[in-house]
Structure formats: C-alpha cells, structure tokens
Amino acid sequence: MKRNMLIAIAVVALMVGCAPKIKVPTPQINLPAPQINVNVPQPQVNVGPQQPQVAPQGPQMQIMVNYAPVVFYYAFS
C-alpha cells in the first residue's frame, strides 16, 4: 500500500509538473486571461497581485482533480 501511495503521489506530481508543457491545457490557461484583464482595472491594488498567482494554478488543479481519482483507483485496486 505504501508503494502504491508513493506511485500515486509521484504520478500526480509529474502531472502537475508537466501541466504547463502539455498542449491541451494551454487553451484553458489562455481563456481566463481576458477575464483577468477585465477584472484587474476595477480594483487595481487588491485583485491585481492575487489573480496572476491563482490563474496558472487553476488549470493544473483541474488536471489534478480530473486525473487524481483515476490514479488512486489504479493505485489501490
């Protein structure tokens, strides 16, 4: 079980590390960009520094949420 956990964690870590290199999530990264640019001018000071940090993590978290159940299913089955 411990080996399966380590394999699952390694696979998830690899997916997170390779997420910017995969060509499929790049439209997901590019699509929220206009929304960020629209939202930044309204509260310039508060939202400006926060959203660029959150935006790159969004698609990666979606990839983790989508593939993590599959990884753990194969790890524990």
PDB file of C-alpha atoms in Angstrom:
ATOM      1  CA  MET A   1       0.000   0.000   0.000  1.00  0.00           C
ATOM      2  CA  LYS A   2       2.831   2.409   0.803  1.00  0.00           C
ATOM      3  CA  ARG A   3       4.423   1.762  -2.587  1.00  0.00           C
ATOM      4  CA  ASN A   4       1.083   2.415  -4.306  1.00  0.00           C
ATOM      5  CA  MET A   5       0.711   5.668  -2.387  1.00  0.00           C
ATOM      6  CA  LEU A   6       4.192   6.780  -3.435  1.00  0.00           C
ATOM      7  CA  ILE A   7       3.475   5.872  -7.061  1.00  0.00           C
ATOM      8  CA  ALA A   8       0.198   7.799  -6.972  1.00  0.00           C
ATOM      9  CA  ILE A   9       1.854  10.847  -5.410  1.00  0.00           C
ATOM     10  CA  ALA A  10       4.678  10.697  -7.951  1.00  0.00           C
ATOM     11  CA  VAL A  11       2.232  10.460 -10.866  1.00  0.00           C
ATOM     12  CA  VAL A  12       0.219  13.413  -9.572  1.00  0.00           C
ATOM     13  CA  ALA A  13       3.432  15.395  -9.036  1.00  0.00           C
ATOM     14  CA  LEU A  14       4.573  14.584 -12.572  1.00  0.00           C
ATOM     15  CA  MET A  15       1.204  15.658 -13.987  1.00  0.00           C
ATOM     16  CA  VAL A  16       1.415  18.926 -12.074  1.00  0.00           C
ATOM     17  CA  GLY A  17       4.989  19.480 -13.211  1.00  0.00           C
ATOM     18  CA  CYS A  18       4.216  18.657 -16.850  1.00  0.00           C
ATOM     19  CA  ALA A  19       0.903  20.535 -16.936  1.00  0.00           C
ATOM     20  CA  PRO A  20       2.381  23.744 -18.451  1.00  0.00           C
ATOM     21  CA  LYS A  21       4.167  21.652 -21.128  1.00  0.00           C
ATOM     22  CA  ILE A  22       1.043  19.760 -22.244  1.00  0.00           C
ATOM     23  CA  LYS A  23      -0.595  21.409 -25.241  1.00  0.00           C
ATOM     24  CA  VAL A  24      -4.151  20.551 -24.183  1.00  0.00           C
ATOM     25  CA  PRO A  25      -4.484  22.805 -21.097  1.00  0.00           C
ATOM     26  CA  THR A  26      -2.986  25.859 -22.819  1.00  0.00           C
ATOM     27  CA  PRO A  27      -6.414  26.978 -24.134  1.00  0.00           C
ATOM     28  CA  GLN A  28      -7.647  26.731 -20.536  1.00  0.00           C
ATOM     29  CA  ILE A  29      -4.781  28.998 -19.481  1.00  0.00           C
ATOM     30  CA  ASN A  30      -5.391  31.442 -22.338  1.00  0.00           C
ATOM     31  CA  LEU A  31      -9.169  31.632 -21.938  1.00  0.00           C
ATOM     32  CA  PRO A  32      -9.211  33.029 -18.362  1.00  0.00           C
ATOM     33  CA  ALA A  33      -6.639  35.680 -19.354  1.00  0.00           C
ATOM     34  CA  PRO A  34      -9.193  38.108 -20.870  1.00  0.00           C
ATOM     35  CA  GLN A  35     -11.321  37.686 -17.741  1.00  0.00           C
ATOM     36  CA  ILE A  36      -8.319  38.606 -15.588  1.00  0.00           C
ATOM     37  CA  ASN A  37      -7.604  41.655 -17.740  1.00  0.00           C
ATOM     38  CA  VAL A  38     -11.235  42.754 -17.440  1.00  0.00           C
ATOM     39  CA  ASN A  39     -11.301  42.264 -13.679  1.00  0.00           C
ATOM     40  CA  VAL A  40      -7.947  43.911 -12.900  1.00  0.00           C
ATOM     41  CA  PRO A  41      -8.890  47.531 -13.749  1.00  0.00           C
ATOM     42  CA  GLN A  42     -11.827  47.596 -11.309  1.00  0.00           C
ATOM     43  CA  PRO A  43      -9.874  47.015  -8.064  1.00  0.00           C
ATOM     44  CA  GLN A  44      -6.317  47.570  -9.290  1.00  0.00           C
ATOM     45  CA  VAL A  45      -4.456  47.185  -5.995  1.00  0.00           C
ATOM     46  CA  ASN A  46      -6.162  44.203  -4.346  1.00  0.00           C
ATOM     47  CA  VAL A  47      -7.017  41.869  -7.215  1.00  0.00           C
ATOM     48  CA  GLY A  48      -4.006  42.629  -9.417  1.00  0.00           C
ATOM     49  CA  PRO A  49      -1.313  40.795  -7.431  1.00  0.00           C
ATOM     50  CA  GLN A  50      -3.609  37.925  -6.455  1.00  0.00           C
ATOM     51  CA  GLN A  51      -5.087  36.802  -9.775  1.00  0.00           C
ATOM     52  CA  PRO A  52      -1.856  36.202 -11.730  1.00  0.00           C
ATOM     53  CA  GLN A  53      -0.797  33.826  -8.957  1.00  0.00           C
ATOM     54  CA  VAL A  54      -4.128  31.989  -8.956  1.00  0.00           C
ATOM     55  CA  ALA A  55      -4.578  31.806 -12.735  1.00  0.00           C
ATOM     56  CA  PRO A  56      -1.649  29.429 -13.552  1.00  0.00           C
ATOM     57  CA  GLN A  57      -2.698  27.122 -10.720  1.00  0.00           C
ATOM     58  CA  GLY A  58      -6.302  26.833 -11.904  1.00  0.00           C
ATOM     59  CA  PRO A  59      -5.821  24.522 -14.899  1.00  0.00           C
ATOM     60  CA  GLN A  60      -3.229  22.478 -13.019  1.00  0.00           C
ATOM     61  CA  MET A  61      -5.670  21.959 -10.174  1.00  0.00           C
ATOM     62  CA  GLN A  62      -8.331  20.966 -12.714  1.00  0.00           C
ATOM     63  CA  ILE A  63      -5.929  18.408 -14.183  1.00  0.00           C
ATOM     64  CA  MET A  64      -5.223  17.032 -10.701  1.00  0.00           C
ATOM     65  CA  VAL A  65      -8.917  16.873  -9.840  1.00  0.00           C
ATOM     66  CA  ASN A  66      -9.707  15.150 -13.130  1.00  0.00           C
ATOM     67  CA  TYR A  67      -6.926  12.558 -13.038  1.00  0.00           C
ATOM     68  CA  ALA A  68      -6.401  12.017  -9.301  1.00  0.00           C
ATOM     69  CA  PRO A  69      -9.408   9.627  -8.887  1.00  0.00           C
ATOM     70  CA  VAL A  70      -8.154   7.557 -11.825  1.00  0.00           C
ATOM     71  CA  VAL A  71      -4.626   7.438 -10.395  1.00  0.00           C
ATOM     72  CA  PHE A  72      -5.820   6.421  -6.949  1.00  0.00           C
ATOM     73  CA  TYR A  73      -8.236   3.893  -8.425  1.00  0.00           C
ATOM     74  CA  TYR A  74      -5.399   2.134 -10.220  1.00  0.00           C
ATOM     75  CA  ALA A  75      -3.088   2.541  -7.238  1.00  0.00           C
ATOM     76  CA  PHE A  76      -5.437   0.925  -4.718  1.00  0.00           C
ATOM     77  CA  SER A  77      -7.193  -1.617  -6.934  1.00  0.00           C
TER      78      SER A  77
END
